[in-house]
PDB file of C-alpha atoms and ligand atoms in Angstrom:
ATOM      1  CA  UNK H   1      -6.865 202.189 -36.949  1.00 93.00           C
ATOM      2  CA  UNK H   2      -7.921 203.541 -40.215  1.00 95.00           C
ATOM      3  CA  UNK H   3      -5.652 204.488 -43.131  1.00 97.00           C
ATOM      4  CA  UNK H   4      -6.315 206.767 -45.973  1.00 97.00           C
ATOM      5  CA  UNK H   5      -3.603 207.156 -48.572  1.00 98.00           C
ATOM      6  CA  UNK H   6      -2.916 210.688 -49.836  1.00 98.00           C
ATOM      7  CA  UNK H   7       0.180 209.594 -51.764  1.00 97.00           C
ATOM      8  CA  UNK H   8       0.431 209.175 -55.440  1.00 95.00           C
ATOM      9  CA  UNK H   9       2.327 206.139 -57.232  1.00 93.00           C
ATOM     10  CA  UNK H  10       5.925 207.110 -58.542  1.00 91.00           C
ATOM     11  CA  UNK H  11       5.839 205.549 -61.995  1.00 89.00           C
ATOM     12  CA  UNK H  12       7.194 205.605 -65.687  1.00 87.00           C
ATOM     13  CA  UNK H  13       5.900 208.935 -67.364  1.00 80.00           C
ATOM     14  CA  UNK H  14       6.632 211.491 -69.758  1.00 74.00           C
ATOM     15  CA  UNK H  15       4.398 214.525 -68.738  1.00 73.00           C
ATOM     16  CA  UNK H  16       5.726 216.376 -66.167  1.00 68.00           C
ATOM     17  CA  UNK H  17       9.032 218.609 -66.425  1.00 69.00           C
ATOM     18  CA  UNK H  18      11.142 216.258 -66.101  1.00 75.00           C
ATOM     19  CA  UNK H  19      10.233 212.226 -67.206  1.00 87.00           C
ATOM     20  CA  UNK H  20      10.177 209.690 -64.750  1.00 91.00           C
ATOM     21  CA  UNK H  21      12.084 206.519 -66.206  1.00 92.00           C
ATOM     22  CA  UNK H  22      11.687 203.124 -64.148  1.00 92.00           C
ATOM     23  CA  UNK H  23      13.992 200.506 -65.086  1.00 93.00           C
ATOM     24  CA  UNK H  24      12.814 197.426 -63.856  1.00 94.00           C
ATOM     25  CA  UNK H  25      13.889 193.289 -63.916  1.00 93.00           C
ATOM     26  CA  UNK H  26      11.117 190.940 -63.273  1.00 95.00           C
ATOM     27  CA  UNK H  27      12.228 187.716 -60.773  1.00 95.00           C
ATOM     28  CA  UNK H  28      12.687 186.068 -63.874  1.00 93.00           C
ATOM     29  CA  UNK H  29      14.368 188.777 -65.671  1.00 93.00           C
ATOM     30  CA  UNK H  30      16.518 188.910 -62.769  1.00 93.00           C
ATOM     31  CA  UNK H  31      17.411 184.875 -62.697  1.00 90.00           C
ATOM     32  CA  UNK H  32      19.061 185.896 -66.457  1.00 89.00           C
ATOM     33  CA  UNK H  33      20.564 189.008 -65.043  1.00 89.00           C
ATOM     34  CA  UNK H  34      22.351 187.281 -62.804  1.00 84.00           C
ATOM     35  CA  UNK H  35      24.145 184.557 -65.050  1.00 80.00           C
ATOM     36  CA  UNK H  36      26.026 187.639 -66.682  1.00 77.00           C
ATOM     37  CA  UNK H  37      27.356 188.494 -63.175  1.00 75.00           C
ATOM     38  CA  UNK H  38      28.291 185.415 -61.790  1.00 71.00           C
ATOM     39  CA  UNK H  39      30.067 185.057 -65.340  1.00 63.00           C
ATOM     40  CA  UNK H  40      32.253 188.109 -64.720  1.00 61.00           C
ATOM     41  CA  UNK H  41      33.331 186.512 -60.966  1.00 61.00           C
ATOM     42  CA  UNK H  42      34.032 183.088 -62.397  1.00 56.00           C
ATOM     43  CA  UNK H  43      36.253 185.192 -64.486  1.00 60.00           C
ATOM     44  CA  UNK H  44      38.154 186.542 -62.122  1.00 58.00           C
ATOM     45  CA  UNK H  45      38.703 183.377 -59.442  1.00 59.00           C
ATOM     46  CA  UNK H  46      39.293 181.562 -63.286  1.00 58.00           C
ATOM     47  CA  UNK H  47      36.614 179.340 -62.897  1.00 55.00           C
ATOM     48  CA  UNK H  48      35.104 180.225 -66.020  1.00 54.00           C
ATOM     49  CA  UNK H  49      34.698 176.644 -67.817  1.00 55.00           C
ATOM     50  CA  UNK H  50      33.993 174.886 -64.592  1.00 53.00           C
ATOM     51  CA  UNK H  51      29.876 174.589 -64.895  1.00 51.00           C
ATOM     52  CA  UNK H  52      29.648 173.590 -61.271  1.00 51.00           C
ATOM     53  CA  UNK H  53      30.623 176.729 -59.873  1.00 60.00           C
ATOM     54  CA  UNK H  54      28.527 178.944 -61.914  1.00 73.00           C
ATOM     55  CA  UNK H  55      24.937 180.227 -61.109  1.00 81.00           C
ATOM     56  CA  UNK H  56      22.418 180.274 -63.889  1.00 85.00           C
ATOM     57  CA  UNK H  57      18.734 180.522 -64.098  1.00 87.00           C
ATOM     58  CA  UNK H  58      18.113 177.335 -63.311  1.00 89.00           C
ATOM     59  CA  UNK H  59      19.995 177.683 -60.180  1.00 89.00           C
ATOM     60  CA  UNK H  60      16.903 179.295 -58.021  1.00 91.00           C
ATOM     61  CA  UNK H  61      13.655 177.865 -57.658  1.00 93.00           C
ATOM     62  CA  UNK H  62      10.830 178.362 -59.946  1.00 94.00           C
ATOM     63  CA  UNK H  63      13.639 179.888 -62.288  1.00 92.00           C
ATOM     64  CA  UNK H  64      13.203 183.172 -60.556  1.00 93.00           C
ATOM     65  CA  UNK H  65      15.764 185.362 -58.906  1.00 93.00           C
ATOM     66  CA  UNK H  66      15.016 188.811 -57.597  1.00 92.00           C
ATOM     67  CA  UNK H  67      13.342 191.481 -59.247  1.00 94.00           C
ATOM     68  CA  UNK H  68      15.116 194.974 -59.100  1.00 94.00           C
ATOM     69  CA  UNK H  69      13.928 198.214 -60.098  1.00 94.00           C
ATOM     70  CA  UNK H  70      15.936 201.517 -60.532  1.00 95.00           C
ATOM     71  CA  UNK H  71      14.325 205.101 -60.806  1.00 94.00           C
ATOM     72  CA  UNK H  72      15.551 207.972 -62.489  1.00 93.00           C
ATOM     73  CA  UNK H  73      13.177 211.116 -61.698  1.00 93.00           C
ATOM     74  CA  UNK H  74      13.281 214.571 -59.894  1.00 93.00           C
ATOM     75  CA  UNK H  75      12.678 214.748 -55.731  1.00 95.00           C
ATOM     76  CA  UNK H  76       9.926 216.403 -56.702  1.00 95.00           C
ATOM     77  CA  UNK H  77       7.941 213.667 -58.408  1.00 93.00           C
ATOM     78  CA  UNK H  78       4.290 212.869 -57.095  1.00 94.00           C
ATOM     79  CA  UNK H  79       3.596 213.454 -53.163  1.00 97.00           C
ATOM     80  CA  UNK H  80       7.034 215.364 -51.722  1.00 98.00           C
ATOM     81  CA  UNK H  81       7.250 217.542 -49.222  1.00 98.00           C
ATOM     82  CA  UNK H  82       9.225 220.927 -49.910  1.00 98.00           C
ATOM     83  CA  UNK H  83      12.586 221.678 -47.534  1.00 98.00           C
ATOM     84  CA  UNK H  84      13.385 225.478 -47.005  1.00 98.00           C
ATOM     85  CA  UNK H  85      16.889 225.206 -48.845  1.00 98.00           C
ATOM     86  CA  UNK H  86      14.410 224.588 -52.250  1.00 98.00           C
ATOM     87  CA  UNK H  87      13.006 227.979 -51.333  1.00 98.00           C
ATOM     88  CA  UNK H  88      16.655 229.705 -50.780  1.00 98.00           C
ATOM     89  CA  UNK H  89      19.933 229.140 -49.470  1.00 98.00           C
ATOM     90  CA  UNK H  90      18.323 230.977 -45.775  1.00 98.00           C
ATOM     91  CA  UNK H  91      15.692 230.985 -44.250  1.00 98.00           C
ATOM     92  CA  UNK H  92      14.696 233.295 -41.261  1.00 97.00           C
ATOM     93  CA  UNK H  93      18.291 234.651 -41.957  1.00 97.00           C
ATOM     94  CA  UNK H  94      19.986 231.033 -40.745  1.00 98.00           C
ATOM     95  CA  UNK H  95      21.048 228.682 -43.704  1.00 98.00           C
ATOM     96  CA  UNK H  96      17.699 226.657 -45.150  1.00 98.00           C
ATOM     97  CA  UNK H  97      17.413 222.947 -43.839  1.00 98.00           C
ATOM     98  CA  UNK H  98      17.708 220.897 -46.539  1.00 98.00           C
ATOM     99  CA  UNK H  99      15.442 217.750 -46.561  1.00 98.00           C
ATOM    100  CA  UNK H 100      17.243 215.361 -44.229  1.00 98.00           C
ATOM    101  CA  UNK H 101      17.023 218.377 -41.677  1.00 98.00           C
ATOM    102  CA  UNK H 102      13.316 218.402 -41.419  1.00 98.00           C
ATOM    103  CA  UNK H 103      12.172 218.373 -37.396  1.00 98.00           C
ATOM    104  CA  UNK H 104      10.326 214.617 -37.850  1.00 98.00           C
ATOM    105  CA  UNK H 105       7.544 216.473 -35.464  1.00 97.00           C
ATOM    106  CA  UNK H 106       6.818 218.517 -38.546  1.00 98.00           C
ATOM    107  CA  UNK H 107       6.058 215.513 -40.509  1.00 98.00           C
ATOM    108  CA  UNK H 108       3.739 213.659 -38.154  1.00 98.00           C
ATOM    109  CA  UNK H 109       0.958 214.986 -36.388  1.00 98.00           C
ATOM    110  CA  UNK H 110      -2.910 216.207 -35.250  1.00 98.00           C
ATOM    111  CA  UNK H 111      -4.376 217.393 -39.436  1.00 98.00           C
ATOM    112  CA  UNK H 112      -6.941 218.921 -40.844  1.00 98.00           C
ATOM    113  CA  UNK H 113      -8.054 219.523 -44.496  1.00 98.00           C
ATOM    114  CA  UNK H 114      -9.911 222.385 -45.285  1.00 98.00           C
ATOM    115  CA  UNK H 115     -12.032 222.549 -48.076  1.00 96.00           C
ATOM    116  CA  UNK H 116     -11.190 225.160 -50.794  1.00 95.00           C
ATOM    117  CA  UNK H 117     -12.709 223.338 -53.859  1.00 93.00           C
ATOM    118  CA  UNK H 118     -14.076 225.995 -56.314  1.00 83.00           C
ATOM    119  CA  UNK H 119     -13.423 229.457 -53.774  1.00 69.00           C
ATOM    120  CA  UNK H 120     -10.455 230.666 -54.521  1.00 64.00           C
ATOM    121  CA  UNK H 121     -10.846 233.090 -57.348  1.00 54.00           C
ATOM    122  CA  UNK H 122      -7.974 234.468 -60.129  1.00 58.00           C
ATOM    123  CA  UNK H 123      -6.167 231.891 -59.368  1.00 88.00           C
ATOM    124  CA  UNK H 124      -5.045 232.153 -55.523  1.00 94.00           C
ATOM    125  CA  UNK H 125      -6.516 230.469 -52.958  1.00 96.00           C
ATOM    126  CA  UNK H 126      -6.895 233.638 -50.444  1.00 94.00           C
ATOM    127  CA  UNK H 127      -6.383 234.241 -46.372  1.00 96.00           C
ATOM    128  CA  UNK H 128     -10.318 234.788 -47.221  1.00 95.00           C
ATOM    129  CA  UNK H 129     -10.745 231.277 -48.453  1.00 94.00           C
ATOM    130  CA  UNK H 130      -8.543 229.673 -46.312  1.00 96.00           C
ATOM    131  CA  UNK H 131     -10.930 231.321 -43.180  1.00 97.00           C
ATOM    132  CA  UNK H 132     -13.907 230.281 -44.691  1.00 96.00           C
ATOM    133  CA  UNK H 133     -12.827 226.873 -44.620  1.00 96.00           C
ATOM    134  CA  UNK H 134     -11.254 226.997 -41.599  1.00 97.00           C
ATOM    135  CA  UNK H 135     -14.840 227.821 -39.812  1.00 97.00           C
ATOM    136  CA  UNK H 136     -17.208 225.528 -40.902  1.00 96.00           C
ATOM    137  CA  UNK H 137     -14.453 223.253 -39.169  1.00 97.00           C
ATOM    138  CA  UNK H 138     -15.665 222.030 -35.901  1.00 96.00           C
ATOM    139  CA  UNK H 139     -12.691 222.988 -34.021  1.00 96.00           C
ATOM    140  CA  UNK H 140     -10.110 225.436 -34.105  1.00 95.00           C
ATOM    141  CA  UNK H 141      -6.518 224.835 -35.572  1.00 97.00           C
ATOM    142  CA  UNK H 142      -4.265 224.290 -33.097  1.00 96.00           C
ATOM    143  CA  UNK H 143      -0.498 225.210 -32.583  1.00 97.00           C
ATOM    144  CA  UNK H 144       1.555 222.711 -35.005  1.00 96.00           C
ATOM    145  CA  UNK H 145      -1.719 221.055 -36.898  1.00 98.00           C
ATOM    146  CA  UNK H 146      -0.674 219.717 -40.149  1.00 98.00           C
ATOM    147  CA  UNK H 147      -3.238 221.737 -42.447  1.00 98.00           C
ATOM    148  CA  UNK H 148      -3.937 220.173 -45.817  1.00 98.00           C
ATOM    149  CA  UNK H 149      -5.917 222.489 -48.949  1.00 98.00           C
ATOM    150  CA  UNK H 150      -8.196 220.285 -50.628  1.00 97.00           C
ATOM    151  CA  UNK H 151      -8.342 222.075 -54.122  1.00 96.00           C
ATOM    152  CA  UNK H 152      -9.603 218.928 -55.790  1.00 95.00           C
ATOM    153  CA  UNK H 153      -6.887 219.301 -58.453  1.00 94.00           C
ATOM    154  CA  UNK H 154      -5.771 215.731 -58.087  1.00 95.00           C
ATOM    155  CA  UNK H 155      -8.553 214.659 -60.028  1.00 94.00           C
ATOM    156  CA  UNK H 156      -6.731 216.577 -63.121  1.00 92.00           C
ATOM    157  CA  UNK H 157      -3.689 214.005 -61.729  1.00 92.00           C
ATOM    158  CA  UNK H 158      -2.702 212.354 -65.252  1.00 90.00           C
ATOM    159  CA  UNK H 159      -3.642 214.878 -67.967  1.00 90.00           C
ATOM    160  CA  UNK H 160      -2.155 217.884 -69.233  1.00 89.00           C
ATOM    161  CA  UNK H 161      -4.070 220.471 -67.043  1.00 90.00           C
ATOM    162  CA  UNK H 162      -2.844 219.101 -63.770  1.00 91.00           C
ATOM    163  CA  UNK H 163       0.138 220.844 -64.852  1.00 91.00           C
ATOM    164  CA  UNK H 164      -1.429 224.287 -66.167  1.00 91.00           C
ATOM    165  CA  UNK H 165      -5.176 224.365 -64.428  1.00 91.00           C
ATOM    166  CA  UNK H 166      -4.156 224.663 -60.515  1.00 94.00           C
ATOM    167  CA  UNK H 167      -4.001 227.428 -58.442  1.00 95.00           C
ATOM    168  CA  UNK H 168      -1.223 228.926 -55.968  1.00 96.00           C
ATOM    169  CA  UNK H 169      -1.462 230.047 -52.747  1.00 97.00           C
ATOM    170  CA  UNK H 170      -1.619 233.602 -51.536  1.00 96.00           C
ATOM    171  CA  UNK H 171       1.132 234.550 -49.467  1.00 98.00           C
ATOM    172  CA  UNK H 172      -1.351 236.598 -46.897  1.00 97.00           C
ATOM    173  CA  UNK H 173      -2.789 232.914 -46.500  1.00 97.00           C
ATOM    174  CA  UNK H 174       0.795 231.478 -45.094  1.00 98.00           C
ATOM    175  CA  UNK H 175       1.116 234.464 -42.902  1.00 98.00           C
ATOM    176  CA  UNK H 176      -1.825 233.630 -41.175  1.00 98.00           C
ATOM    177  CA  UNK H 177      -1.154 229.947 -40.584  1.00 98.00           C
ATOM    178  CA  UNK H 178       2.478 230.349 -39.976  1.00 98.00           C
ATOM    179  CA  UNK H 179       1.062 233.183 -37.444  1.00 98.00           C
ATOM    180  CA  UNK H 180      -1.288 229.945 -35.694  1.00 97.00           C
ATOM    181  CA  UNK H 181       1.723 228.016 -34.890  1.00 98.00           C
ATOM    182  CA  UNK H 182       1.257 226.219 -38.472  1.00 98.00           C
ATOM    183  CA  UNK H 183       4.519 224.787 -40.026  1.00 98.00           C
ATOM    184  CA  UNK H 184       3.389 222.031 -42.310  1.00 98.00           C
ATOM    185  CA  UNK H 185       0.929 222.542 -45.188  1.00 98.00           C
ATOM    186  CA  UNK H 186      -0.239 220.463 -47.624  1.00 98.00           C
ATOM    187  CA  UNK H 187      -1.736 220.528 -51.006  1.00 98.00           C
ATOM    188  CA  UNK H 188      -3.715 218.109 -53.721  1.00 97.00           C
ATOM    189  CA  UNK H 189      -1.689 220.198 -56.526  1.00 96.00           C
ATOM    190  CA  UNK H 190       1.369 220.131 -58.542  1.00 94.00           C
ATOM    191  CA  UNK H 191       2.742 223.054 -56.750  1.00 96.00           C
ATOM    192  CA  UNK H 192       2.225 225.730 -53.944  1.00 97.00           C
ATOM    193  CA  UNK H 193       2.217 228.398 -57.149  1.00 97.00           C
ATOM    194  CA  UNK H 194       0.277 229.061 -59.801  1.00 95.00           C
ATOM    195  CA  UNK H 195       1.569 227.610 -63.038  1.00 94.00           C
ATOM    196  CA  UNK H 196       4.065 228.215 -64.671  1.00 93.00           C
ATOM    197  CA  UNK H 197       3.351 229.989 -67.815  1.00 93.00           C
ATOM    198  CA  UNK H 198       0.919 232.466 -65.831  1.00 94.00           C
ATOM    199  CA  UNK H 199       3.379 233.680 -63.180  1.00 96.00           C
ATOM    200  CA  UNK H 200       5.713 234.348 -65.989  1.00 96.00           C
ATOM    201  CA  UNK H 201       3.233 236.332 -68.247  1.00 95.00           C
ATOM    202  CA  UNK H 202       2.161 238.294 -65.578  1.00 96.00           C
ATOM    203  CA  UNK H 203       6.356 239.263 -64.544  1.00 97.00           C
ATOM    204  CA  UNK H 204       6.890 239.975 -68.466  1.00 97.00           C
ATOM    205  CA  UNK H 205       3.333 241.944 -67.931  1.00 96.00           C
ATOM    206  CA  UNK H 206       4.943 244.504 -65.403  1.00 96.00           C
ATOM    207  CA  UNK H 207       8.647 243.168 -64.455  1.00 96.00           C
ATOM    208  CA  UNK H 208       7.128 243.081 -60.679  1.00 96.00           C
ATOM    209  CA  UNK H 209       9.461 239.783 -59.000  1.00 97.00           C
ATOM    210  CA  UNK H 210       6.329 239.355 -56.261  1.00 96.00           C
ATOM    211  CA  UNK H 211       4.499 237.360 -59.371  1.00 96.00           C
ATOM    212  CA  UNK H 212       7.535 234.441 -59.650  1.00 97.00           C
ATOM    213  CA  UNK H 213       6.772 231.809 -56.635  1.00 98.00           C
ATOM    214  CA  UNK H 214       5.533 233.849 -54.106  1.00 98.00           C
ATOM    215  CA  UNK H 215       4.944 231.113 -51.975  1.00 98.00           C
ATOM    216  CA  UNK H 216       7.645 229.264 -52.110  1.00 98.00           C
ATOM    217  CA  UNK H 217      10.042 231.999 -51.913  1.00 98.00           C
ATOM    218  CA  UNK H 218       8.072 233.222 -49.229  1.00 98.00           C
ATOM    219  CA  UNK H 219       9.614 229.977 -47.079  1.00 98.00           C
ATOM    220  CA  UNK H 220      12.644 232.746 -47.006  1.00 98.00           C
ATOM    221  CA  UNK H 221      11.283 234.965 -44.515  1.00 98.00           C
ATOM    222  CA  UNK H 222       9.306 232.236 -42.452  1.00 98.00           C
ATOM    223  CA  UNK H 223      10.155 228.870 -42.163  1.00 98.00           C
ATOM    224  CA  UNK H 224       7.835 226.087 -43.516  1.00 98.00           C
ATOM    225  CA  UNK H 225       7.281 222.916 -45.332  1.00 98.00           C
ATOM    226  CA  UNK H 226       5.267 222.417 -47.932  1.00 98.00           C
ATOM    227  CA  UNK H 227       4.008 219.019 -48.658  1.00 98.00           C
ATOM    228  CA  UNK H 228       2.998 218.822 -52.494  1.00 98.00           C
ATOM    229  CA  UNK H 229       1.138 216.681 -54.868  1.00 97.00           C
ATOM    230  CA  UNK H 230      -1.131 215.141 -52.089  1.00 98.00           C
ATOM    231  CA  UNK H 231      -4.192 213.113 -53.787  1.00 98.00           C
ATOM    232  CA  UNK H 232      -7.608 211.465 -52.400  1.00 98.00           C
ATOM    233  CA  UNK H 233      -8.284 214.219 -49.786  1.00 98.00           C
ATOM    234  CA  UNK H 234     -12.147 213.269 -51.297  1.00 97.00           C
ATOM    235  CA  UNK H 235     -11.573 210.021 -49.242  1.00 97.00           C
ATOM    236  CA  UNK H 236     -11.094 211.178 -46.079  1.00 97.00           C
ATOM    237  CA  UNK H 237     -13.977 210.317 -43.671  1.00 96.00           C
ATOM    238  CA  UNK H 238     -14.259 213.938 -41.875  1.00 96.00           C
ATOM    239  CA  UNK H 239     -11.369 216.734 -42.473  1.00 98.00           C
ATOM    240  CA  UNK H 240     -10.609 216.522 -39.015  1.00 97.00           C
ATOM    241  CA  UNK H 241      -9.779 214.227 -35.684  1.00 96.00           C
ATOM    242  CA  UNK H 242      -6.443 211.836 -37.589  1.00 97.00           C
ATOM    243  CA  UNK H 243      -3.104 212.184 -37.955  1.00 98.00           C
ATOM    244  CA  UNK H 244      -0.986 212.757 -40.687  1.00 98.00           C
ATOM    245  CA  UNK H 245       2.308 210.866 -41.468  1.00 98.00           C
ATOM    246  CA  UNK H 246       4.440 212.315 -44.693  1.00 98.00           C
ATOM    247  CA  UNK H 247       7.851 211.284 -43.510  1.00 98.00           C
ATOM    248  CA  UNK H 248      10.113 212.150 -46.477  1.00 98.00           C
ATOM    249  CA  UNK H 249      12.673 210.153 -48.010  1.00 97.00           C
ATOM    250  CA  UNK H 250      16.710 211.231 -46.328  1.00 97.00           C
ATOM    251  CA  UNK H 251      18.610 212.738 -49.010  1.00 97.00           C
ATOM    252  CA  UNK H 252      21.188 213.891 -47.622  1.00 98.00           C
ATOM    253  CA  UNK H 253      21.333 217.840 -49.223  1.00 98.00           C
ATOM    254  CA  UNK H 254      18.680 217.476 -51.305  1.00 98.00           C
ATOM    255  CA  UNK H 255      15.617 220.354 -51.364  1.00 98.00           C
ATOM    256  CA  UNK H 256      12.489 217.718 -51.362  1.00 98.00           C
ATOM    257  CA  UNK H 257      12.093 213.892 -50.694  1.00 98.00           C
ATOM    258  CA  UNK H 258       9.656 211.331 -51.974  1.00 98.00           C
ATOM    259  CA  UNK H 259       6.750 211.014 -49.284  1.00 98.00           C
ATOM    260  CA  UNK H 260       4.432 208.729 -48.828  1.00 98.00           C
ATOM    261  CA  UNK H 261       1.618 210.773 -46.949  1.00 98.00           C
ATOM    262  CA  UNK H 262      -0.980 208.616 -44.770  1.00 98.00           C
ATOM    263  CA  UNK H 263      -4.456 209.653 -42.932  1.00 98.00           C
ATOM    264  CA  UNK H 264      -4.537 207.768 -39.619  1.00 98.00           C
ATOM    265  CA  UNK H 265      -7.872 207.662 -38.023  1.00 97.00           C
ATOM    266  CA  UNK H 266      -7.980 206.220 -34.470  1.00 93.00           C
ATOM    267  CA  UNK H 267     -11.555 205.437 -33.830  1.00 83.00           C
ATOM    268  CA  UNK H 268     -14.049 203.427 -36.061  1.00 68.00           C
ATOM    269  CA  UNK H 269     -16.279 206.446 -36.994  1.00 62.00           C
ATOM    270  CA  UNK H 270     -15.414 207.065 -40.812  1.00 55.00           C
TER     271      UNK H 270
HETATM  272 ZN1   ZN A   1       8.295 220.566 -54.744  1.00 97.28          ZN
END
């Protein structure tokens, strides 16, 4: 087998919406930690002078404990994959599955990636571009392929722009893979919409709601999952013939889970 990695690392950081805060103990830090705890129990069973019962750092070898790290961020931090309850509260007229709800055949399967680097124009990637790519593919997409848009924004992954330069994607480009049999689809982006700032100029433009997430309130009417934040789509082999595993993290109610999104190629031809 061959693994690519399409996932991005979850880490300390200031510039997206919301920070990402890791708090983190080394092994060692943790071998101090731990003296304060085992403090508070001697406490309590009032063995608090008797030196023999108490654990300190020099009670574990190489005066390391554990480390332990604790995260504070958004389930929408780096590589996630979208449930329909962060769309709406229904979808298809039933109440929206929330992340934990997600059919796990959705989230592993036959992929492709199809190349829409530098085609889409005014800022949506169109049904147009998404056929284009889809035909210099070798193959056709079947019913249930995991499709993945390589926009090449991941490269922006880091600064400022990755935030403000991507584009969104047309909703007459989800009809017509939700219309293949299509229910997961990725992207190397921040989001399935076009930033921020421009949907809301163009709503304060002309007052017109179709300009505020289109595509993600789209995932009202027909149900899919959007996986988002993908990265190193550049390092797949071929954009076709693996499978795709973006399993998202359970939380129970939540709209979107951490994922960490693999290419698996069976043969040896990459
Ligand atoms: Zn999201």
């Amino acid at each position: 087998l061959y693994f690519v990695d399409l996932s991005t690392a979850i880490m300390e950081k200031d510039d997206e919406p919301q920070a990402t805060r890791l708090f983190r103990l080394t092994p060692r830090e943790g071998a101090y930690h731990v003296e304060k705890e085992v403090l508070f129990v001697g406490e309590q069973s009032g063995r608090r002078n008797k030196e023999q019962f108490t654990l300190n750092h020099n009670s574990f070898p190489d005066q390391e404990f554990l480390s332990y790290e604790r995260v504070e961020t958004s389930v929408h931090t780096g590589t996630h994959l979208d449930a329909p309850y962060h769309y709406g509260s229904t979808c298809e007229g039933k109440p929206a599955r929330t992340i934990d709800e997600v059919p796990l055949d959705c989230c592993y399967g036959p992929a492709v990636a199809l190349d829409v680097q530098g085609t889409y124009s005014g800022n949506l990637i169109t049904v147009q571009d998404i056929q284009r790519a889809a035909e210099r593919l070798p193959l056709e997409i079947s019913e249930g392929t995991i499709v993945l848009l390589h926009t090449g924004c991941d490269r922006l992954f880091g600064t400022p722009e990755y935030y403000t330069a991507h584009p969104g994607v047309a909703v007459d480009a989800l009809v017509w893979l939700i219309d293949r049999g299509i229910r997961t689809i990725g992207i190397d982006a921040f989001s399935f919409d076009r930033p921020f700032k421009k949907m809301v100029q163009d709503y304060l433009q002309d007052g017109n709601q179709s300009h505020l997430w289109p595509a993600h309130i789209f995932g009202r009417r027909r149900e899919y999952f959007q996986l988002e934040g993908l990265a190193n789509l550049d390092a797949l082999p071929r954009p076709y013939g693996f499978v795709l595993s973006c399993f998202p993290i359970k939380v129970r109610g939540a709209g979107a889970g951490w994922v960490r999104a693999v290419a698996i190629f069976e043969d040896d031809q990459h």
